[in-house]
Amino acid sequence: MRLRALDDLGDVAGKTVFLRADLNVPLEDGKVADDARIRATLPTIEEVLERGAHLVIASHLGRPKGKVKEELRMRPVRARLEELLDREVHAIRFPGQASAENVVTDLGELDEGPSAPPVIALLENLRFDAREEANDTSFAGELAGFADAYVDDAFGAAHRAHASVSALPELMIASGRPAVAGRLLQKEVEVLSTLLEHPEKPYVAVLGGAKISDKLATISALSERADALLIGGAMAFTLIAAGGGQIGDSLVEPDRFEDVRRARKQAEERGVLIQLPEDIVAASGVSVDAERSTVPADSIPKGRKGLDIGPRTVEEFARTIADAHTILWNGPMGVFELEPFSAGTRGVAMAIAGAKAFSIVGGGDSLLAVKRLGLEDSFDHLSTGGGASLEFLEGKTLPGIEVLEER
Ligand code: ADP
Ligand code: MG
């Protein structure tokens, strides 16, 4: 797969580029709590500006469900973007209030001519307009009205057929205007394509997190490509219980027993090693002062919840990780948010960080864990799209990517 990228954008000096970015950052007290996603798209912003283009940037933020929600305005994002770029970023009150025609006028007024520096403007939250999530062509048409060219850097939104990532680029292409991937989207697709198409073997996938139902499709897709699946987190308990183990009061999804048995059989028939936890840190409750002990993974007493993988499991997982040439990690090994249940996630993170393999981490909580451990620089790629990266690795066609493919 080859995506059209910034190299295919042509001459955009003095023209207006519409950039769909993923600026869906966590907010706290009206401020950006983590600006990683804003930073991740800066190379694209800077490259477009260097070419002398004006920039209209757009993103969604949270889930306003088609209505204007004061607490989900882009203002804090714009403030952070201004700090990072050290330049003024103009606020556009569209979508939500102003009409699209107003925006065109506003943008025209901002342009001070050929010798003035390029204008940067940030649209309001795209999801303030219900037509965004409906992939509505009239909305896409209004957005296209601001743009001579389109750049998509929103990997985190690539799995959704929404107007700004699907109908809009379609429309741009249909009207002979360029629609290309930004540097972040391009990098994500390059890295994840390698995992999908020709991973260097042995390829080890480490999966964890809360729910197995979220990741069953991933497990089944990975069992066609990986050599080993190491499974921790709460999702391990559904596998252990489906195999007849005693899991006490741990999180479990009994309606998935059949699915996990099938997935496991499928993996074993392909010769894929499935490694489950041997020991578990089990506690009387999900709190730092709960009574806790390390017990065998298949005999967790009643009244106890498994909240982390135990030290023997970390050792076993680390052994497989050390031999890998490619590692994909998605999902924490335990309730890493609480110190007494964070050792498993830390142990596995450090094993991957220290391994010789090409390593990739995806998933919002996994990235948070990596960040807390200060290990961001020890992985080869931190994927910014949780759901999008899993769907990509399942081999699905993502609407936001398909439209940018060279044809
Ligand atoms: P990611 O965002 O990396 O894809 P998930 O959202 O699937 O990961 O899962 C993360 C959550 O899973 C964390 O909040 C963590 O506390 C929880 N979790 C992991 N292990 C357990 C467990 N044994 N019991 C309960 N929750 C768990
Ligand atoms: Mg999560």
CSV table of C-alpha atoms and ligand atoms in Angstrom, one decimal:
chain,number,residue,atom,x,y,z
A,1,MET,CA,0.0,0.0,0.0
A,2,ARG,CA,1.3,3.4,-0.9
A,3,LEU,CA,-0.3,6.6,0.4
A,4,ARG,CA,-0.2,9.9,-1.3
A,5,ALA,CA,1.9,12.1,1.0
A,6,LEU,CA,3.1,15.6,1.4
A,7,ASP,CA,5.6,15.0,-1.4
A,8,ASP,CA,2.6,14.7,-3.7
A,9,LEU,CA,1.0,18.0,-2.6
A,10,GLY,CA,2.4,20.2,-5.3
A,11,ASP,CA,3.0,23.9,-5.0
A,12,VAL,CA,0.8,25.3,-2.3
A,13,ALA,CA,2.5,28.7,-1.7
A,14,GLY,CA,-0.2,31.3,-1.0
A,15,LYS,CA,-2.9,28.6,-1.1
A,16,THR,CA,-5.0,27.3,1.7
A,17,VAL,CA,-4.4,23.8,3.0
A,18,PHE,CA,-7.1,22.1,5.1
A,19,LEU,CA,-5.4,19.9,7.7
A,20,ARG,CA,-7.5,17.3,9.5
A,21,ALA,CA,-5.5,16.5,12.6
A,22,ASP,CA,-6.2,14.4,15.7
A,23,LEU,CA,-6.2,17.0,18.4
A,24,ASN,CA,-8.5,15.0,20.6
A,25,VAL,CA,-6.5,15.5,23.8
A,26,PRO,CA,-7.5,14.9,27.4
A,27,LEU,CA,-8.6,18.2,29.2
A,28,GLU,CA,-8.4,19.0,32.9
A,29,ASP,CA,-9.8,22.1,34.4
A,30,GLY,CA,-10.2,23.7,31.0
A,31,LYS,CA,-6.5,23.0,30.1
A,32,VAL,CA,-4.8,20.4,27.9
A,33,ALA,CA,-3.7,17.7,30.3
A,34,ASP,CA,-1.5,15.8,27.8
A,35,ASP,CA,-0.3,17.5,24.6
A,36,ALA,CA,1.2,14.4,23.0
A,37,ARG,CA,-1.3,14.4,20.1
A,38,ILE,CA,-0.7,18.0,19.3
A,39,ARG,CA,3.1,17.5,19.3
A,40,ALA,CA,2.7,14.5,17.1
A,41,THR,CA,1.2,16.5,14.3
A,42,LEU,CA,3.7,19.5,14.5
A,43,PRO,CA,6.0,18.2,11.8
A,44,THR,CA,3.2,18.2,9.3
A,45,ILE,CA,2.0,21.7,10.4
A,46,GLU,CA,5.6,23.0,10.1
A,47,GLU,CA,6.2,21.4,6.7
A,48,VAL,CA,3.0,22.9,5.3
A,49,LEU,CA,3.8,26.3,6.7
A,50,GLU,CA,7.4,26.2,5.3
A,51,ARG,CA,5.9,25.8,1.9
A,52,GLY,CA,4.1,29.1,2.3
A,53,ALA,CA,0.6,27.8,2.6
A,54,HIS,CA,-2.1,29.1,4.8
A,55,LEU,CA,-3.5,26.5,7.2
A,56,VAL,CA,-7.0,25.7,8.3
A,57,ILE,CA,-6.7,23.0,11.0
A,58,ALA,CA,-9.7,20.9,12.2
A,59,SER,CA,-10.2,18.2,14.7
A,60,HIS,CA,-12.9,16.6,16.9
A,61,LEU,CA,-12.7,16.8,20.7
A,62,GLY,CA,-14.5,14.4,22.9
A,63,ARG,CA,-18.1,13.3,22.2
A,64,PRO,CA,-20.4,16.3,21.9
A,65,LYS,CA,-22.8,14.3,19.7
A,66,GLY,CA,-23.7,16.9,17.2
A,67,LYS,CA,-24.3,19.8,19.7
A,68,VAL,CA,-22.3,22.7,20.9
A,69,LYS,CA,-20.8,21.8,24.3
A,70,GLU,CA,-19.0,24.7,26.0
A,71,GLU,CA,-16.6,22.4,27.8
A,72,LEU,CA,-15.6,20.8,24.5
A,73,ARG,CA,-14.6,24.0,22.6
A,74,MET,CA,-11.2,24.0,21.0
A,75,ARG,CA,-10.0,27.0,22.9
A,76,PRO,CA,-7.5,25.2,25.2
A,77,VAL,CA,-6.2,23.2,22.2
A,78,ARG,CA,-5.7,26.5,20.3
A,79,ALA,CA,-3.8,28.0,23.3
A,80,ARG,CA,-1.5,25.1,23.5
A,81,LEU,CA,-0.9,25.0,19.7
A,82,GLU,CA,0.0,28.7,19.9
A,83,GLU,CA,2.5,28.0,22.6
A,84,LEU,CA,4.1,25.1,20.7
A,85,LEU,CA,4.2,27.0,17.4
A,86,ASP,CA,5.1,30.3,19.0
A,87,ARG,CA,2.6,31.9,16.5
A,88,GLU,CA,-0.9,33.2,16.5
A,89,VAL,CA,-3.6,30.7,15.7
A,90,HIS,CA,-6.9,32.3,14.8
A,91,ALA,CA,-10.2,30.9,16.2
A,92,ILE,CA,-12.9,30.1,13.7
A,93,ARG,CA,-16.4,29.7,15.2
A,94,PHE,CA,-17.4,27.0,12.7
A,95,PRO,CA,-18.8,24.4,13.0
A,96,GLY,CA,-21.4,25.2,15.6
A,97,GLN,CA,-22.3,28.8,15.2
A,98,ALA,CA,-21.0,30.8,12.2
A,99,SER,CA,-21.9,29.7,8.8
A,100,ALA,CA,-19.4,28.3,6.3
A,101,GLU,CA,-19.7,31.5,4.1
A,102,ASN,CA,-18.6,33.6,7.1
A,103,VAL,CA,-15.5,31.4,7.5
A,104,VAL,CA,-14.5,32.0,3.9
A,105,THR,CA,-14.9,35.8,4.4
A,106,ASP,CA,-13.0,35.7,7.7
A,107,LEU,CA,-10.1,33.7,6.2
A,108,GLY,CA,-10.0,36.1,3.3
A,109,GLU,CA,-9.7,39.1,5.7
A,110,LEU,CA,-6.8,37.4,7.6
A,111,ASP,CA,-4.7,37.0,4.5
A,112,GLU,CA,-2.5,40.1,4.3
A,113,GLY,CA,-0.9,39.4,1.0
A,114,PRO,CA,2.0,37.6,-0.6
A,115,SER,CA,4.8,39.0,1.7
A,116,ALA,CA,2.9,38.5,5.0
A,117,PRO,CA,3.4,35.3,6.9
A,118,PRO,CA,0.9,32.5,6.3
A,119,VAL,CA,-2.3,32.5,8.4
A,120,ILE,CA,-3.1,29.6,10.7
A,121,ALA,CA,-6.7,29.1,11.8
A,122,LEU,CA,-8.3,26.4,13.9
A,123,LEU,CA,-11.9,25.4,13.3
A,124,GLU,CA,-14.3,24.7,16.2
A,125,ASN,CA,-14.9,21.1,17.3
A,126,LEU,CA,-16.0,19.2,14.1
A,127,ARG,CA,-18.4,17.1,16.1
A,128,PHE,CA,-20.4,20.1,17.1
A,129,ASP,CA,-22.1,19.5,13.8
A,130,ALA,CA,-24.0,16.2,13.6
A,131,ARG,CA,-23.2,16.0,9.9
A,132,GLU,CA,-19.5,15.2,10.7
A,133,GLU,CA,-20.2,11.7,12.2
A,134,ALA,CA,-22.9,11.1,9.5
A,135,ASN,CA,-20.2,11.5,6.8
A,136,ASP,CA,-22.5,14.0,5.2
A,137,THR,CA,-21.5,15.3,1.8
A,138,SER,CA,-23.1,18.8,2.3
A,139,PHE,CA,-20.9,19.3,5.4
A,140,ALA,CA,-17.8,18.0,3.4
A,141,GLY,CA,-18.7,20.5,0.7
A,142,GLU,CA,-18.7,23.3,3.2
A,143,LEU,CA,-15.3,22.2,4.6
A,144,ALA,CA,-14.0,21.8,1.0
A,145,GLY,CA,-15.0,25.5,0.4
A,146,PHE,CA,-12.1,26.6,2.7
A,147,ALA,CA,-9.4,24.6,0.9
A,148,ASP,CA,-7.2,24.3,-2.2
A,149,ALA,CA,-5.6,21.1,-0.8
A,150,TYR,CA,-6.3,18.6,1.9
A,151,VAL,CA,-3.9,16.9,4.3
A,152,ASP,CA,-5.0,14.2,6.7
A,153,ASP,CA,-2.8,13.5,9.8
A,154,ALA,CA,-5.6,12.1,12.0
A,155,PHE,CA,-4.6,8.5,12.3
A,156,GLY,CA,-6.7,8.1,15.5
A,157,ALA,CA,-9.8,8.9,13.4
A,158,ALA,CA,-8.9,6.9,10.3
A,159,HIS,CA,-11.2,3.9,11.2
A,160,ARG,CA,-14.3,6.1,11.2
A,161,ALA,CA,-16.2,7.0,8.1
A,162,HIS,CA,-16.7,10.6,9.1
A,163,ALA,CA,-17.1,13.7,6.8
A,164,SER,CA,-13.7,15.2,7.6
A,165,VAL,CA,-11.7,12.0,6.9
A,166,SER,CA,-13.9,10.3,4.3
A,167,ALA,CA,-16.4,12.5,2.3
A,168,LEU,CA,-14.2,15.5,2.3
A,169,PRO,CA,-11.1,13.9,0.7
A,170,GLU,CA,-13.3,12.1,-1.7
A,171,LEU,CA,-14.8,15.4,-2.7
A,172,MET,CA,-11.4,17.1,-3.0
A,173,ILE,CA,-10.1,14.4,-5.3
A,174,ALA,CA,-13.3,14.4,-7.4
A,175,SER,CA,-12.8,18.1,-7.9
A,176,GLY,CA,-9.2,17.7,-8.9
A,177,ARG,CA,-7.6,19.1,-5.7
A,178,PRO,CA,-4.9,17.1,-3.9
A,179,ALA,CA,-5.7,15.0,-0.8
A,180,VAL,CA,-2.7,13.5,0.9
A,181,ALA,CA,-1.5,12.0,4.2
A,182,GLY,CA,0.5,14.1,6.6
A,183,ARG,CA,3.8,12.9,8.1
A,184,LEU,CA,2.2,11.3,11.2
A,185,LEU,CA,-0.4,9.3,9.3
A,186,GLN,CA,2.2,8.3,6.8
A,187,LYS,CA,4.6,7.0,9.5
A,188,GLU,CA,1.8,5.1,11.3
A,189,VAL,CA,0.8,3.4,8.1
A,190,GLU,CA,4.4,2.6,7.2
A,191,VAL,CA,5.1,1.0,10.6
A,192,LEU,CA,1.9,-0.9,11.0
A,193,SER,CA,2.0,-2.1,7.4
A,194,THR,CA,5.3,-3.7,8.2
A,195,LEU,CA,3.7,-5.6,11.0
A,196,LEU,CA,0.8,-6.6,8.8
A,197,GLU,CA,2.8,-7.6,5.7
A,198,HIS,CA,6.3,-8.7,6.6
A,199,PRO,CA,7.2,-8.6,10.3
A,200,GLU,CA,10.6,-9.7,11.2
A,201,LYS,CA,10.3,-13.1,13.0
A,202,PRO,CA,10.0,-14.1,15.8
A,203,TYR,CA,7.0,-11.7,16.1
A,204,VAL,CA,5.6,-11.5,19.7
A,205,ALA,CA,2.4,-9.7,20.6
A,206,VAL,CA,1.8,-8.8,24.2
A,207,LEU,CA,-1.9,-8.1,24.9
A,208,GLY,CA,-3.6,-6.9,28.0
A,209,GLY,CA,-6.2,-4.5,29.2
A,210,ALA,CA,-9.7,-4.6,30.5
A,211,LYS,CA,-11.9,-6.5,28.1
A,212,ILE,CA,-11.3,-9.4,25.9
A,213,SER,CA,-14.4,-8.6,23.8
A,214,ASP,CA,-12.6,-5.4,22.6
A,215,LYS,CA,-9.6,-7.4,21.3
A,216,LEU,CA,-10.9,-10.8,20.2
A,217,ALA,CA,-10.7,-9.8,16.5
A,218,THR,CA,-7.1,-8.7,17.2
A,219,ILE,CA,-6.2,-12.0,18.8
A,220,SER,CA,-7.6,-13.9,15.9
A,221,ALA,CA,-5.8,-11.7,13.3
A,222,LEU,CA,-2.6,-11.8,15.2
A,223,SER,CA,-2.6,-15.6,15.4
A,224,GLU,CA,-2.2,-15.6,11.6
A,225,ARG,CA,0.9,-13.5,11.8
A,226,ALA,CA,2.6,-13.6,15.2
A,227,ASP,CA,4.7,-16.5,16.6
A,228,ALA,CA,3.6,-15.9,20.2
A,229,LEU,CA,0.8,-14.2,22.0
A,230,LEU,CA,1.4,-13.2,25.6
A,231,ILE,CA,-1.8,-12.4,27.4
A,232,GLY,CA,-2.1,-10.5,30.7
A,233,GLY,CA,-4.5,-7.9,32.1
A,234,ALA,CA,-8.1,-8.7,33.0
A,235,MET,CA,-8.6,-10.3,29.6
A,236,ALA,CA,-6.5,-13.3,30.7
A,237,PHE,CA,-9.1,-14.3,33.2
A,238,THR,CA,-11.7,-15.1,30.5
A,239,LEU,CA,-9.2,-17.4,28.8
A,240,ILE,CA,-8.2,-19.0,32.2
A,241,ALA,CA,-11.8,-19.5,33.2
A,242,ALA,CA,-12.8,-20.9,29.8
A,243,GLY,CA,-10.1,-23.5,30.3
A,244,GLY,CA,-11.5,-24.5,33.7
A,245,GLY,CA,-9.4,-22.4,36.0
A,246,GLN,CA,-10.6,-20.8,39.3
A,247,ILE,CA,-10.4,-17.1,38.9
A,248,GLY,CA,-12.2,-16.0,42.1
A,249,ASP,CA,-13.9,-12.6,41.7
A,250,SER,CA,-11.7,-11.4,38.9
A,251,LEU,CA,-13.2,-9.6,35.9
A,252,VAL,CA,-14.5,-12.2,33.4
A,253,GLU,CA,-16.7,-12.3,30.3
A,254,PRO,CA,-18.5,-15.6,30.4
A,255,ASP,CA,-20.4,-14.9,27.2
A,256,ARG,CA,-17.0,-15.0,25.4
A,257,PHE,CA,-15.9,-18.5,26.6
A,258,GLU,CA,-16.9,-20.1,23.3
A,259,ASP,CA,-15.1,-17.3,21.3
A,260,VAL,CA,-11.9,-17.6,23.3
A,261,ARG,CA,-11.8,-21.4,23.1
A,262,ARG,CA,-12.1,-21.1,19.3
A,263,ALA,CA,-9.5,-18.4,19.1
A,264,ARG,CA,-7.1,-20.5,21.2
A,265,LYS,CA,-7.7,-23.6,19.1
A,266,GLN,CA,-7.1,-21.6,15.9
A,267,ALA,CA,-3.9,-20.2,17.3
A,268,GLU,CA,-2.6,-23.6,18.5
A,269,GLU,CA,-3.4,-25.2,15.1
A,270,ARG,CA,-1.2,-22.6,13.5
A,271,GLY,CA,1.6,-23.3,15.9
A,272,VAL,CA,1.3,-20.0,17.7
A,273,LEU,CA,2.5,-20.1,21.3
A,274,ILE,CA,-0.2,-18.7,23.7
A,275,GLN,CA,1.4,-17.7,27.0
A,276,LEU,CA,-1.0,-17.1,29.9
A,277,PRO,CA,-0.1,-15.9,33.4
A,278,GLU,CA,1.2,-18.5,35.8
A,279,ASP,CA,0.9,-16.4,38.9
A,280,ILE,CA,-1.4,-13.5,39.8
A,281,VAL,CA,-1.4,-10.7,42.4
A,282,ALA,CA,-4.9,-11.1,43.8
A,283,ALA,CA,-6.5,-8.6,46.3
A,284,SER,CA,-9.7,-8.3,48.3
A,285,GLY,CA,-10.5,-5.1,46.5
A,286,VAL,CA,-9.3,-2.6,43.9
A,287,SER,CA,-7.5,-0.2,46.3
A,288,VAL,CA,-4.0,0.4,47.5
A,289,ASP,CA,-4.7,-0.8,51.0
A,290,ALA,CA,-6.6,-4.0,50.1
A,291,GLU,CA,-5.2,-7.3,51.4
A,292,ARG,CA,-3.2,-9.0,48.7
A,293,SER,CA,-1.1,-12.0,47.9
A,294,THR,CA,0.4,-13.7,44.9
A,295,VAL,CA,-1.4,-16.9,43.9
A,296,PRO,CA,-1.4,-19.5,41.0
A,297,ALA,CA,-3.3,-18.0,38.1
A,298,ASP,CA,-5.8,-20.9,37.9
A,299,SER,CA,-6.6,-21.0,41.7
A,300,ILE,CA,-7.5,-17.6,42.8
A,301,PRO,CA,-9.6,-17.9,46.0
A,302,LYS,CA,-13.2,-16.7,46.2
A,303,GLY,CA,-13.5,-13.1,47.3
A,304,ARG,CA,-10.2,-12.2,45.6
A,305,LYS,CA,-9.7,-10.3,42.4
A,306,GLY,CA,-6.7,-10.8,40.1
A,307,LEU,CA,-5.3,-7.3,39.6
A,308,ASP,CA,-1.8,-7.9,38.1
A,309,ILE,CA,0.4,-10.6,36.7
A,310,GLY,CA,2.9,-12.0,39.2
A,311,PRO,CA,6.7,-12.0,39.2
A,312,ARG,CA,7.1,-15.5,37.7
A,313,THR,CA,4.8,-14.5,34.8
A,314,VAL,CA,6.9,-11.4,34.2
A,315,GLU,CA,10.0,-13.5,34.1
A,316,GLU,CA,8.4,-16.0,31.6
A,317,PHE,CA,7.0,-13.2,29.4
A,318,ALA,CA,10.4,-11.5,29.5
A,319,ARG,CA,12.1,-14.6,28.2
A,320,THR,CA,9.9,-14.8,25.1
A,321,ILE,CA,10.2,-11.0,24.6
A,322,ALA,CA,14.0,-11.2,24.8
A,323,ASP,CA,14.1,-13.6,21.7
A,324,ALA,CA,11.7,-11.5,19.6
A,325,HIS,CA,12.6,-9.4,16.6
A,326,THR,CA,9.3,-7.7,16.4
A,327,ILE,CA,7.1,-6.8,19.4
A,328,LEU,CA,3.6,-5.3,19.5
A,329,TRP,CA,2.3,-4.3,22.9
A,330,ASN,CA,-1.3,-3.3,23.5
A,331,GLY,CA,-3.0,-3.2,26.9
A,332,PRO,CA,-1.6,-3.0,30.5
A,333,MET,CA,-0.8,-6.2,32.4
A,334,GLY,CA,-2.8,-5.1,35.5
A,335,VAL,CA,-4.4,-2.2,37.3
A,336,PHE,CA,-1.2,-0.2,36.8
A,337,GLU,CA,-2.9,3.0,37.9
A,338,LEU,CA,-2.5,1.7,41.5
A,339,GLU,CA,1.1,1.2,42.7
A,340,PRO,CA,0.6,-2.3,44.3
A,341,PHE,CA,-0.7,-3.6,41.0
A,342,SER,CA,1.8,-1.9,38.6
A,343,ALA,CA,4.8,-4.2,38.8
A,344,GLY,CA,3.6,-6.5,36.0
A,345,THR,CA,3.1,-3.7,33.5
A,346,ARG,CA,6.4,-2.1,34.6
A,347,GLY,CA,8.2,-5.4,34.2
A,348,VAL,CA,6.8,-6.1,30.8
A,349,ALA,CA,7.4,-2.5,29.6
A,350,MET,CA,11.0,-2.7,30.8
A,351,ALA,CA,11.5,-6.1,29.1
A,352,ILE,CA,10.2,-4.7,25.8
A,353,ALA,CA,12.2,-1.5,26.2
A,354,GLY,CA,15.4,-3.5,26.7
A,355,ALA,CA,14.8,-6.0,23.9
A,356,LYS,CA,16.7,-5.9,20.6
A,357,ALA,CA,13.4,-6.2,18.7
A,358,PHE,CA,11.6,-3.5,16.7
A,359,SER,CA,8.9,-2.5,19.3
A,360,ILE,CA,5.5,-0.8,18.9
A,361,VAL,CA,3.1,0.2,21.7
A,362,GLY,CA,-0.5,1.2,21.0
A,363,GLY,CA,-3.5,1.9,23.2
A,364,GLY,CA,-4.3,5.0,25.3
A,365,ASP,CA,-3.7,3.4,28.7
A,366,SER,CA,-0.6,1.5,27.6
A,367,LEU,CA,0.9,4.8,26.3
A,368,LEU,CA,0.0,6.4,29.6
A,369,ALA,CA,1.8,3.6,31.4
A,370,VAL,CA,4.9,4.0,29.2
A,371,LYS,CA,4.9,7.7,29.8
A,372,ARG,CA,4.6,7.3,33.6
A,373,LEU,CA,7.6,5.0,33.5
A,374,GLY,CA,9.5,7.5,31.4
A,375,LEU,CA,10.2,4.9,28.8
A,376,GLU,CA,8.8,6.9,25.7
A,377,ASP,CA,12.2,6.9,24.0
A,378,SER,CA,12.8,3.2,24.5
A,379,PHE,CA,10.2,2.0,22.0
A,380,ASP,CA,10.6,2.3,18.2
A,381,HIS,CA,7.1,3.5,17.6
A,382,LEU,CA,4.3,4.8,19.9
A,383,SER,CA,1.1,4.5,17.9
A,384,THR,CA,-1.3,7.5,18.4
A,385,GLY,CA,-4.4,5.6,17.3
A,386,GLY,CA,-5.8,3.1,19.8
A,387,GLY,CA,-8.8,1.7,17.9
A,388,ALA,CA,-7.4,2.6,14.5
A,389,SER,CA,-4.2,0.7,15.1
A,390,LEU,CA,-6.0,-2.4,16.2
A,391,GLU,CA,-8.3,-2.3,13.2
A,392,PHE,CA,-5.4,-1.7,10.9
A,393,LEU,CA,-3.6,-4.7,12.4
A,394,GLU,CA,-6.7,-6.8,11.9
A,395,GLY,CA,-6.2,-6.2,8.2
A,396,LYS,CA,-9.4,-4.1,7.9
A,397,THR,CA,-9.8,-1.3,5.3
A,398,LEU,CA,-9.9,2.0,7.1
A,399,PRO,CA,-12.0,4.6,5.4
A,400,GLY,CA,-9.6,7.5,6.2
A,401,ILE,CA,-6.7,5.6,4.7
A,402,GLU,CA,-8.3,4.0,1.7
A,403,VAL,CA,-9.1,7.3,0.1
A,404,LEU,CA,-5.5,8.5,0.3
A,405,GLU,CA,-4.1,5.4,-1.4
A,406,GLU,CA,-2.4,5.9,-4.7
A,407,ARG,CA,-4.7,4.7,-7.4
B,1,ADP,P1,-5.4,0.3,26.2
B,1,ADP,O1,-6.1,1.7,26.4
B,1,ADP,O2,-4.0,0.4,26.3
B,1,ADP,O3,-5.9,-0.3,24.9
B,1,ADP,P2,-7.5,-1.0,27.7
B,1,ADP,O4,-8.3,0.2,27.7
B,1,ADP,O5,-7.9,-2.2,27.0
B,1,ADP,O6,-6.0,-0.6,27.4
B,1,ADP,O7,-7.3,-1.4,29.3
B,1,ADP,C1,-6.8,-0.6,30.2
B,1,ADP,C2,-7.4,-0.8,31.6
B,1,ADP,O8,-7.4,-2.2,32.0
B,1,ADP,C3,-6.7,-0.1,32.7
B,1,ADP,O9,-7.5,0.9,33.2
B,1,ADP,C4,-6.4,-1.2,33.7
B,1,ADP,O10,-6.6,-0.7,35.1
B,1,ADP,C5,-7.3,-2.3,33.4
B,1,ADP,N1,-6.9,-3.6,33.8
B,1,ADP,C6,-5.8,-4.2,33.5
B,1,ADP,N2,-5.7,-5.4,34.1
B,1,ADP,C7,-6.8,-5.5,34.9
B,1,ADP,C8,-7.3,-6.4,35.9
B,1,ADP,N3,-6.6,-7.5,36.1
B,1,ADP,N4,-8.4,-6.2,36.5
B,1,ADP,C9,-9.1,-5.0,36.3
B,1,ADP,N5,-8.7,-4.1,35.4
B,1,ADP,C10,-7.6,-4.3,34.7
B,2,MG,MG,-8.1,2.2,27.1
